[in-house]
Coordinates of N, CA and C and ligand atoms in Angstrom, one line a residue:
M1 N 0.3 3.2 -19.5 CA 0.8 3.9 -18.3 C 0.0 3.6 -17.1
P2 N 0.5 3.0 -16.1 CA -0.3 2.8 -14.9 C -0.7 4.1 -14.2
K3 N -1.8 4.0 -13.5 CA -2.3 5.1 -12.7 C -2.7 4.6 -11.3
I4 N -2.3 5.4 -10.3 CA -2.7 5.1 -8.9 C -3.7 6.2 -8.5
T5 N -4.7 5.8 -7.7 CA -5.6 6.7 -7.1 C -5.6 6.5 -5.6
F6 N -5.4 7.6 -4.9 CA -5.4 7.5 -3.4 C -6.8 7.5 -2.9
L7 N -7.2 6.5 -2.1 CA -8.6 6.4 -1.6 C -8.7 6.8 -0.2
G8 N -7.5 7.2 0.4 CA -7.5 7.7 1.8 C -6.8 6.6 2.7
H9 N -6.0 7.1 3.7 CA -5.2 6.3 4.6 C -4.2 5.5 3.9
S10 N -4.3 4.2 3.7 CA -3.2 3.4 3.0 C -3.9 2.8 1.8
A11 N -5.1 3.1 1.4 CA -5.8 2.5 0.3 C -5.5 3.1 -1.0
F12 N -5.1 2.3 -2.0 CA -4.8 2.8 -3.3 C -5.4 1.8 -4.3
Y13 N -6.0 2.5 -5.3 CA -6.5 1.8 -6.5 C -5.4 1.9 -7.6
M14 N -5.2 0.9 -8.3 CA -4.2 1.0 -9.4 C -4.7 0.3 -10.6
E15 N -4.5 0.9 -11.7 CA -4.9 0.3 -13.0 C -3.9 0.5 -14.0
G16 N -3.7 -0.6 -14.8 CA -2.8 -0.6 -16.0 C -3.5 -1.1 -17.2
S17 N -2.8 -1.3 -18.3 CA -3.4 -1.7 -19.5 C -4.0 -3.2 -19.4
K18 N -3.6 -3.9 -18.4 CA -4.0 -5.3 -18.3 C -4.8 -5.7 -17.1
G19 N -5.2 -4.7 -16.3 CA -6.0 -5.0 -15.2 C -6.1 -3.9 -14.1
R20 N -6.9 -4.2 -13.1 CA -7.2 -3.2 -12.0 C -7.1 -3.9 -10.7
I21 N -6.4 -3.2 -9.7 CA -6.3 -3.8 -8.4 C -6.6 -2.7 -7.3
V22 N -6.9 -3.2 -6.1 CA -6.9 -2.3 -5.0 C -6.1 -2.8 -3.9
I23 N -5.3 -1.9 -3.2 CA -4.5 -2.3 -2.1 C -5.1 -1.8 -0.8
D24 N -5.3 -2.6 0.2 CA -5.7 -2.2 1.6 C -6.9 -1.3 1.6
P25 N -8.1 -1.8 1.0 CA -9.3 -1.0 0.8 C -10.1 -0.7 2.0
F26 N -9.6 0.1 2.9 CA -10.3 0.6 4.1 C -11.2 1.8 3.7
L27 N -12.5 1.6 3.5 CA -13.4 2.6 3.0 C -14.5 2.8 4.0
S28 N -15.3 1.8 4.3 CA -16.3 1.9 5.3 C -15.7 2.3 6.7
G29 N -16.2 3.3 7.3 CA -15.7 3.7 8.6 C -14.4 4.4 8.6
N30 N -13.9 4.7 7.4 CA -12.7 5.5 7.2 C -13.1 7.0 7.1
P31 N -12.8 7.8 8.1 CA -13.3 9.2 8.1 C -12.9 10.0 6.9
V32 N -11.8 9.7 6.2 CA -11.3 10.5 5.1 C -11.7 9.9 3.7
A33 N -12.2 8.7 3.7 CA -12.5 8.0 2.4 C -13.8 8.6 1.8
K34 N -13.8 8.7 0.4 CA -15.0 9.3 -0.3 C -15.6 8.2 -1.2
M35 N -14.9 7.1 -1.4 CA -15.4 6.1 -2.3 C -16.1 5.0 -1.5
K36 N -17.1 4.4 -2.0 CA -17.8 3.3 -1.4 C -17.3 2.0 -1.9
P37 N -17.3 0.9 -1.1 CA -16.8 -0.3 -1.6 C -17.5 -0.8 -2.9
Q38 N -18.8 -0.5 -3.0 CA -19.5 -1.0 -4.2 C -19.2 -0.2 -5.4
D39 N -18.5 0.9 -5.3 CA -18.0 1.7 -6.5 C -16.8 1.2 -7.1
L40 N -16.1 0.3 -6.4 CA -14.8 -0.2 -6.9 C -15.0 -1.4 -7.8
K41 N -14.3 -1.3 -9.0 CA -14.4 -2.4 -9.9 C -12.9 -2.9 -10.1
V42 N -12.6 -4.1 -9.6 CA -11.2 -4.5 -9.6 C -11.1 -6.0 -9.9
N43 N -10.0 -6.4 -10.4 CA -9.7 -7.9 -10.7 C -9.1 -8.6 -9.6
F44 N -8.3 -7.9 -8.7 CA -7.7 -8.5 -7.5 C -7.7 -7.5 -6.4
V45 N -7.6 -8.1 -5.2 CA -7.5 -7.2 -3.9 C -6.2 -7.6 -3.2
L46 N -5.3 -6.7 -3.0 CA -4.1 -7.0 -2.3 C -4.1 -6.4 -0.9
L47 N -3.7 -7.3 0.1 CA -3.7 -6.9 1.5 C -2.3 -7.0 2.1
T48 N -1.8 -6.0 2.8 CA -0.5 -6.0 3.4 C -0.6 -6.7 4.8
H49 N -1.7 -6.5 5.5 CA -1.8 -7.1 6.8 C -3.3 -7.1 7.2
G50 N -3.6 -7.7 8.4 CA -5.0 -7.9 8.8 C -5.6 -6.8 9.6
H51 N -4.9 -5.8 10.0 CA -5.5 -4.7 10.8 C -6.7 -4.1 10.1
G52 N -7.6 -3.7 10.9 CA -8.9 -3.2 10.4 C -8.8 -2.0 9.4
D53 N -7.8 -1.2 9.6 CA -7.6 0.0 8.7 C -6.9 -0.4 7.4
H54 N -6.7 -1.7 7.2 CA -6.1 -2.2 5.9 C -7.0 -3.3 5.3
L55 N -7.4 -4.3 6.2 CA -8.4 -5.3 5.7 C -9.7 -4.6 5.2
G56 N -10.1 -3.7 6.0 CA -11.3 -2.8 5.6 C -12.4 -3.6 5.0
D57 N -12.7 -3.2 3.8 CA -13.8 -3.8 3.0 C -13.4 -4.9 2.0
A58 N -12.2 -5.4 2.3 CA -11.6 -6.4 1.3 C -12.5 -7.6 1.0
I59 N -13.1 -8.1 2.0 CA -13.9 -9.3 1.8 C -15.1 -9.0 0.9
E60 N -15.8 -7.9 1.2 CA -17.0 -7.5 0.4 C -16.6 -7.2 -1.0
I61 N -15.5 -6.5 -1.2 CA -15.0 -6.1 -2.5 C -14.6 -7.4 -3.3
S62 N -13.9 -8.3 -2.6 CA -13.4 -9.5 -3.3 C -14.6 -10.3 -3.7
R63 N -15.6 -10.4 -2.9 CA -16.8 -11.2 -3.2 C -17.6 -10.6 -4.3
T64 N -17.9 -9.3 -4.3 CA -18.8 -8.7 -5.3 C -18.1 -8.6 -6.6
N65 N -16.8 -8.5 -6.6 CA -16.0 -8.4 -7.9 C -15.5 -9.8 -8.4
Q66 N -15.7 -10.8 -7.6 CA -15.1 -12.1 -7.8 C -13.6 -11.9 -8.1
A67 N -13.0 -11.1 -7.2 CA -11.6 -10.7 -7.3 C -10.8 -11.4 -6.2
P68 N -9.9 -12.3 -6.6 CA -9.2 -13.0 -5.5 C -8.3 -12.1 -4.7
V69 N -8.1 -12.5 -3.4 CA -7.3 -11.7 -2.5 C -5.9 -12.2 -2.6
I70 N -4.9 -11.3 -2.8 CA -3.5 -11.6 -2.8 C -3.0 -11.1 -1.5
A71 N -2.4 -12.0 -0.6 CA -2.0 -11.6 0.7 C -1.0 -12.7 1.3
P72 N -0.3 -12.3 2.3 CA 0.6 -13.3 3.0 C -0.3 -14.5 3.4
F73 N 0.3 -15.7 3.3 CA -0.4 -17.0 3.5 C -1.4 -17.0 4.6
E74 N -1.0 -16.6 5.8 CA -2.0 -16.7 6.9 C -3.2 -15.8 6.8
L75 N -2.9 -14.6 6.3 CA -4.0 -13.7 6.1 C -4.9 -14.1 4.9
A76 N -4.3 -14.7 3.9 CA -5.0 -15.2 2.7 C -6.0 -16.3 3.2
N77 N -5.4 -17.2 4.1 CA -6.3 -18.3 4.6 C -7.4 -17.7 5.4
Y78 N -7.2 -16.7 6.2 CA -8.3 -16.0 6.9 C -9.4 -15.6 5.9
C79 N -8.9 -14.9 4.8 CA -9.9 -14.4 3.9 C -10.7 -15.6 3.2
A80 N -10.0 -16.7 3.0 CA -10.7 -17.9 2.4 C -11.7 -18.4 3.4
S81 N -11.4 -18.3 4.7 CA -12.4 -18.7 5.7 C -13.6 -17.8 5.7
Q82 N -13.5 -16.7 5.1 CA -14.6 -15.7 5.0 C -15.4 -15.9 3.7
G83 N -14.9 -16.9 2.9 CA -15.7 -17.3 1.7 C -15.2 -16.7 0.4
V84 N -14.0 -16.1 0.4 CA -13.6 -15.5 -0.9 C -12.4 -16.3 -1.5
T85 N -12.1 -16.1 -2.8 CA -11.0 -16.8 -3.5 C -9.7 -16.1 -3.1
I86 N -8.7 -16.9 -3.0 CA -7.4 -16.3 -2.6 C -6.2 -16.7 -3.5
H87 N -5.2 -16.0 -3.4 CA -3.8 -16.4 -4.0 C -2.8 -16.1 -2.9
P88 N -2.5 -17.1 -2.1 CA -1.6 -16.8 -1.0 C -0.1 -16.7 -1.5
M89 N 0.6 -15.8 -0.9 CA 2.0 -15.6 -1.2 C 2.8 -15.5 0.1
H90 N 4.1 -15.3 0.0 CA 4.8 -14.9 1.2 C 6.1 -14.1 0.9
I91 N 6.7 -13.5 1.9 CA 7.8 -12.5 1.8 C 8.9 -13.1 1.0
G92 N 9.3 -12.3 0.0 CA 10.4 -12.6 -0.9 C 9.9 -13.3 -2.2
G93 N 8.7 -13.7 -2.2 CA 8.1 -14.4 -3.3 C 7.4 -13.4 -4.3
A94 N 7.6 -13.7 -5.6 CA 6.9 -12.9 -6.6 C 6.1 -13.8 -7.5
H95 N 5.1 -13.3 -8.2 CA 4.3 -14.1 -9.1 C 3.7 -13.1 -10.2
N96 N 3.6 -13.7 -11.4 CA 3.1 -13.0 -12.5 C 1.6 -13.2 -12.6
F97 N 0.8 -12.1 -12.4 CA -0.7 -12.2 -12.5 C -1.0 -11.6 -13.9
P98 N -2.3 -11.8 -14.3 CA -2.7 -11.2 -15.6 C -2.5 -9.7 -15.7
F99 N -2.6 -9.0 -14.5 CA -2.5 -7.5 -14.5 C -1.0 -7.0 -14.4
G100 N -0.1 -7.9 -14.0 CA 1.3 -7.6 -13.7 C 1.9 -8.4 -12.7
R101 N 3.1 -8.0 -12.2 CA 3.8 -8.8 -11.3 C 3.8 -8.3 -9.9
V102 N 3.7 -9.2 -8.9 CA 3.6 -8.8 -7.5 C 4.7 -9.5 -6.7
K103 N 5.5 -8.7 -6.0 CA 6.5 -9.3 -5.1 C 6.3 -8.8 -3.7
L104 N 6.3 -9.7 -2.7 CA 6.1 -9.4 -1.3 C 7.5 -9.0 -0.6
T105 N 7.4 -7.9 0.1 CA 8.6 -7.4 0.8 C 8.4 -7.5 2.3
I106 N 9.4 -7.4 3.1 CA 9.2 -7.4 4.5 C 8.6 -6.1 5.0
A107 N 7.9 -6.2 6.2 CA 7.4 -5.0 6.8 C 7.6 -5.2 8.3
H108 N 8.0 -4.3 9.1 CA 8.2 -4.4 10.5 C 6.9 -3.9 11.2
H109 N 6.0 -4.8 11.6 CA 4.7 -4.4 12.1 C 4.1 -5.6 12.6
G110 N 2.8 -5.6 12.9 CA 2.0 -6.8 13.3 C 0.9 -7.1 12.3
S111 N 0.2 -8.2 12.6 CA -0.9 -8.6 11.7 C -1.9 -9.4 12.4
S112 N -3.1 -8.9 12.8 CA -4.2 -9.6 13.3 C -5.4 -8.9 12.8
T113 N -6.5 -9.7 12.7 CA -7.8 -9.1 12.1 C -8.6 -8.5 13.3
P114 N -9.6 -7.7 12.9 CA -10.4 -7.1 14.0 C -11.1 -8.1 14.9
D115 N -11.3 -9.3 14.4 CA -12.0 -10.3 15.3 C -10.9 -11.1 16.2
G116 N -9.7 -10.6 16.1 CA -8.6 -11.2 17.0 C -7.8 -12.3 16.4
T117 N -8.1 -12.7 15.1 CA -7.4 -13.8 14.5 C -6.0 -13.3 14.2
Y118 N -5.0 -14.1 14.6 CA -3.6 -13.8 14.3 C -3.3 -14.1 12.8
T119 N -2.7 -13.2 12.1 CA -2.6 -13.5 10.6 C -1.1 -13.3 10.2
G120 N -0.2 -13.8 11.0 CA 1.2 -14.0 10.6 C 1.9 -12.7 10.4
N121 N 2.9 -12.7 9.4 CA 3.7 -11.5 9.2 C 3.0 -10.6 8.2
P122 N 3.2 -9.3 8.5 CA 2.7 -8.3 7.5 C 3.7 -8.2 6.3
C123 N 3.3 -7.5 5.3 CA 4.2 -7.4 4.1 C 4.0 -6.0 3.5
G124 N 4.9 -5.8 2.5 CA 4.8 -4.7 1.5 C 4.6 -5.3 0.2
F125 N 4.3 -4.5 -0.8 CA 4.2 -5.0 -2.2 C 5.0 -4.1 -3.2
L126 N 5.7 -4.8 -4.1 CA 6.3 -4.2 -5.3 C 5.3 -4.7 -6.4
V127 N 4.6 -3.8 -7.0 CA 3.7 -4.1 -8.1 C 4.2 -3.5 -9.4
T128 N 4.4 -4.4 -10.4 CA 4.9 -4.0 -11.7 C 3.7 -4.1 -12.7
M129 N 3.4 -3.0 -13.3 CA 2.3 -2.9 -14.3 C 2.9 -2.2 -15.5
D130 N 2.7 -2.7 -16.7 CA 3.2 -2.0 -17.9 C 4.6 -1.5 -17.8
G131 N 5.5 -2.4 -17.1 CA 6.9 -2.1 -17.0 C 7.3 -1.0 -15.9
K132 N 6.3 -0.5 -15.2 CA 6.5 0.5 -14.2 C 6.4 -0.1 -12.8
I133 N 7.2 0.3 -11.9 CA 7.2 -0.3 -10.5 C 6.6 0.6 -9.5
F134 N 5.6 0.1 -8.7 CA 5.0 0.8 -7.6 C 5.3 0.1 -6.3
Y135 N 5.8 0.8 -5.3 CA 6.1 0.2 -4.0 C 5.2 0.7 -3.0
H136 N 4.4 -0.2 -2.4 CA 3.5 0.1 -1.2 C 4.0 -0.8 -0.1
P137 N 4.7 -0.1 0.9 CA 5.3 -0.9 2.0 C 4.4 -1.4 3.1
G138 N 3.1 -1.1 3.0 CA 2.2 -1.4 4.1 C 2.5 -0.5 5.3
D139 N 2.2 -1.0 6.5 CA 2.6 -0.4 7.7 C 3.9 -0.9 8.1
T140 N 4.9 0.0 8.3 CA 6.2 -0.5 8.7 C 7.0 0.6 9.4
G141 N 7.9 0.2 10.2 CA 9.0 1.1 10.6 C 10.0 1.2 9.5
L142 N 10.9 2.1 9.7 CA 12.1 2.2 8.8 C 12.9 1.0 8.9
F143 N 13.4 0.4 7.8 CA 14.4 -0.7 7.8 C 15.4 -0.5 6.7
Y144 N 16.6 -1.0 7.0 CA 17.8 -0.7 6.2 C 17.7 -1.4 4.8
D145 N 16.9 -2.6 4.8 CA 16.8 -3.3 3.6 C 16.0 -2.5 2.5
M146 N 15.4 -1.4 2.9 CA 14.8 -0.6 1.9 C 15.9 -0.1 0.9
K147 N 17.2 0.0 1.3 CA 18.3 0.4 0.5 C 18.5 -0.7 -0.6
L148 N 18.3 -2.0 -0.2 CA 18.5 -3.1 -1.1 C 17.3 -3.1 -2.1
I149 N 16.1 -2.9 -1.6 CA 14.9 -2.8 -2.4 C 15.1 -1.7 -3.5
G150 N 15.6 -0.6 -3.1 CA 15.9 0.5 -4.0 C 17.0 0.2 -5.0
E151 N 18.0 -0.6 -4.6 CA 19.1 -0.9 -5.5 C 18.7 -2.0 -6.5
M152 N 17.8 -2.9 -6.1 CA 17.4 -4.0 -7.0 C 16.2 -3.7 -7.9
N153 N 15.5 -2.6 -7.6 CA 14.3 -2.2 -8.3 C 14.3 -0.7 -8.7
K154 N 14.1 -0.4 -9.9 CA 14.0 1.0 -10.3 C 12.5 1.5 -10.0
I155 N 12.3 1.9 -8.8 CA 11.0 2.3 -8.3 C 10.5 3.6 -8.9
D156 N 9.4 3.5 -9.6 CA 8.8 4.7 -10.3 C 8.1 5.5 -9.3
V157 N 7.2 4.9 -8.5 CA 6.5 5.6 -7.4 C 6.5 4.8 -6.1
A158 N 6.8 5.4 -5.0 CA 6.7 4.8 -3.7 C 5.7 5.6 -2.9
V159 N 4.8 4.9 -2.2 CA 4.0 5.6 -1.2 C 4.5 5.2 0.2
L160 N 4.6 6.1 1.1 CA 5.2 5.8 2.4 C 4.4 6.3 3.6
P161 N 4.2 5.5 4.6 CA 3.5 5.9 5.8 C 4.3 7.0 6.5
I162 N 3.7 8.1 6.9 CA 4.4 9.1 7.6 C 3.8 9.5 9.0
G163 N 2.7 8.8 9.4 CA 1.9 9.2 10.5 C 2.5 9.1 11.9
D164 N 3.7 8.4 12.0 CA 4.3 8.1 13.3 C 3.4 7.2 14.2
N165 N 3.7 7.0 15.4 CA 3.0 6.2 16.4 C 2.9 4.7 16.0
F166 N 2.2 4.4 14.9 CA 2.1 3.0 14.5 C 3.1 2.6 13.4
T167 N 3.7 3.6 12.7 CA 4.6 3.4 11.6 C 5.7 4.4 11.6
M168 N 6.5 4.5 10.5 CA 7.5 5.6 10.4 C 6.8 6.9 10.6
G169 N 7.5 7.8 11.1 CA 7.1 9.2 11.1 C 7.8 10.0 9.9
V170 N 7.7 11.3 9.9 CA 8.2 12.1 8.8 C 9.7 11.8 8.5
D171 N 10.5 12.0 9.6 CA 12.0 11.9 9.3 C 12.4 10.6 8.9
D172 N 11.9 9.5 9.5 CA 12.2 8.2 9.1 C 11.7 7.9 7.6
A173 N 10.6 8.5 7.3 CA 10.1 8.3 5.9 C 11.0 9.1 4.9
V174 N 11.6 10.2 5.3 CA 12.6 10.9 4.5 C 13.8 10.0 4.3
K175 N 14.3 9.4 5.3 CA 15.4 8.4 5.2 C 15.0 7.3 4.3
A176 N 13.8 6.8 4.4 CA 13.3 5.7 3.6 C 13.4 6.1 2.1
T177 N 13.0 7.3 1.8 CA 13.0 7.8 0.5 C 14.5 7.8 -0.1
E178 N 15.4 8.2 0.8 CA 16.8 8.2 0.4 C 17.2 6.7 0.0
F179 N 16.8 5.8 0.8 CA 17.2 4.4 0.6 C 16.5 3.8 -0.7
L180 N 15.3 4.2 -0.9 CA 14.5 3.6 -2.1 C 14.8 4.3 -3.4
N181 N 15.1 5.6 -3.3 CA 15.4 6.4 -4.5 C 14.3 6.3 -5.6
P182 N 13.1 6.6 -5.2 CA 12.0 6.5 -6.2 C 11.9 7.7 -7.1
G183 N 11.2 7.5 -8.2 CA 11.0 8.7 -9.1 C 10.0 9.7 -8.5
M184 N 9.1 9.2 -7.7 CA 8.1 10.0 -7.0 C 7.8 9.4 -5.7
V185 N 7.6 10.2 -4.6 CA 7.2 9.6 -3.4 C 5.9 10.4 -2.9
I186 N 5.0 9.6 -2.4 CA 3.7 10.1 -2.0 C 3.4 9.7 -0.6
P187 N 3.1 10.6 0.4 CA 2.8 10.2 1.7 C 1.4 9.5 1.9
M188 N 1.4 8.6 2.9 CA 0.1 8.0 3.3 C 0.1 7.7 4.8
H189 N -1.1 7.2 5.3 CA -1.2 6.8 6.7 C -1.0 8.0 7.6
Y190 N -1.7 9.1 7.3 CA -1.6 10.3 8.2 C -3.0 10.9 8.3
K191 N -3.2 11.6 9.4 CA -4.4 12.4 9.6 C -5.7 11.6 9.7
T192 N -5.8 10.4 9.4 CA -7.0 9.6 9.5 C -7.5 9.6 10.9
F193 N -6.6 9.5 11.8 CA -7.0 9.4 13.2 C -6.1 10.5 14.0
D194 N -6.6 11.0 15.1 CA -5.9 12.0 15.8 C -4.4 11.7 16.1
V195 N -4.2 10.4 16.4 CA -2.9 10.0 16.9 C -1.8 10.0 15.7
I196 N -2.3 10.1 14.5 CA -1.4 10.2 13.3 C -1.6 11.5 12.5
D197 N -1.9 12.5 13.3 CA -2.2 13.8 12.6 C -0.9 14.6 12.4
V198 N -0.2 14.2 11.4 CA 1.0 14.9 11.0 C 0.8 15.7 9.7
R199 N 1.7 16.6 9.4 CA 1.6 17.4 8.2 C 2.3 16.8 7.0
P200 N 1.6 16.4 6.0 CA 2.3 15.9 4.8 C 3.1 16.9 4.1
E201 N 2.8 18.2 4.2 CA 3.6 19.2 3.6 C 5.1 19.2 4.1
E202 N 5.2 18.9 5.4 CA 6.5 18.8 6.0 C 7.4 17.7 5.4
F203 N 6.7 16.6 5.2 CA 7.4 15.4 4.5 C 7.8 15.8 3.1
V204 N 6.9 16.4 2.3 CA 7.2 16.7 0.9 C 8.3 17.7 0.8
N205 N 8.2 18.7 1.7 CA 9.3 19.8 1.7 C 10.7 19.1 2.0
K206 N 10.7 18.2 3.0 CA 12.0 17.6 3.4 C 12.5 16.7 2.3
V207 N 11.7 16.0 1.6 CA 12.2 15.1 0.5 C 12.7 16.0 -0.7
K208 N 12.0 17.1 -0.9 CA 12.4 18.0 -2.0 C 13.8 18.6 -1.7
E209 N 14.0 18.9 -0.4 CA 15.3 19.5 0.1 C 16.4 18.5 -0.2
K210 N 16.1 17.2 -0.2 CA 17.1 16.1 -0.5 C 17.2 15.8 -2.0
G211 N 16.4 16.5 -2.8 CA 16.5 16.3 -4.2 C 15.6 15.3 -4.8
F212 N 14.5 14.9 -4.1 CA 13.6 13.9 -4.6 C 12.3 14.6 -5.0
N213 N 11.5 13.9 -5.8 CA 10.2 14.4 -6.1 C 9.1 13.9 -5.2
G214 N 8.4 14.8 -4.5 CA 7.4 14.4 -3.6 C 6.1 15.1 -3.9
Q215 N 5.0 14.4 -3.6 CA 3.7 15.0 -4.0 C 2.7 14.5 -3.0
I216 N 1.8 15.4 -2.6 CA 0.6 15.0 -1.8 C -0.5 14.6 -2.7
L217 N -1.1 13.5 -2.5 CA -2.4 13.2 -3.3 C -3.5 13.4 -2.4
S218 N -4.5 14.2 -2.8 CA -5.7 14.3 -2.0 C -6.6 13.1 -2.3
V219 N -7.5 12.9 -1.4 CA -8.4 11.7 -1.5 C -9.1 11.7 -2.8
N220 N -9.0 10.6 -3.5 CA -9.7 10.3 -4.8 C -8.9 11.0 -6.0
S221 N -7.8 11.6 -5.7 CA -7.0 12.1 -6.9 C -5.9 11.0 -7.3
S222 N -5.5 11.2 -8.5 CA -4.7 10.1 -9.2 C -3.3 10.7 -9.6
Y223 N -2.4 9.7 -9.8 CA -1.1 10.0 -10.3 C -0.8 9.0 -11.4
E224 N -0.5 9.4 -12.6 CA -0.2 8.5 -13.7 C 1.3 8.5 -13.9
F225 N 1.9 7.4 -14.2 CA 3.4 7.3 -14.4 C 3.8 6.3 -15.4
Ligands
NI1 NI1 -1.4 -1.8 10.9
MN2 MN1 -2.4 1.0 9.7

């Protein structure tokens, strides 16, 4: 049974019977994170886009764990230029890794690194481990293709940004939940900064009113599915 652990903001650690990954490991300088990059033991690092609150400590974690970075082509090449091993992919493509399967989905957002390097299109991830599907959409606005993603994949757990301003806000994330029809939905990308200080309870209450399972994960707590 795979397990996800919320590391704060959009950072999730995920482990299954065949391996361990981290997605968007923004830990250093993250006001809500409790884990240090050196505490993470992973086989691969997945990045949705290059923004500092997602790229985070990816290079250091990748290097110290000898864990390749899985990311959209342009961002992967940026990581390679920083001296780490990569597995470039792109939107619509899937690949079977030792730990499980990864498919890249669209995300409506931008992607550049803190040093100003433009890193192409951002993405989301469908990660399948031990037969269970986890959807991490990265930073994105609401898009209608989420309905297609939900129709074509029996999503067991989805995490959705709810913080507004840079991504979907609460009501758009509720609509995204209706499109995706996940077994469980967990909010992310809120409260880290003043401008995204929204109430996750409001999101969870609204999805429950629509008949979905929603749950807030506190930092460093886990959900097994
Ligand atoms: Ni972003
Ligand atoms: Mn972000």
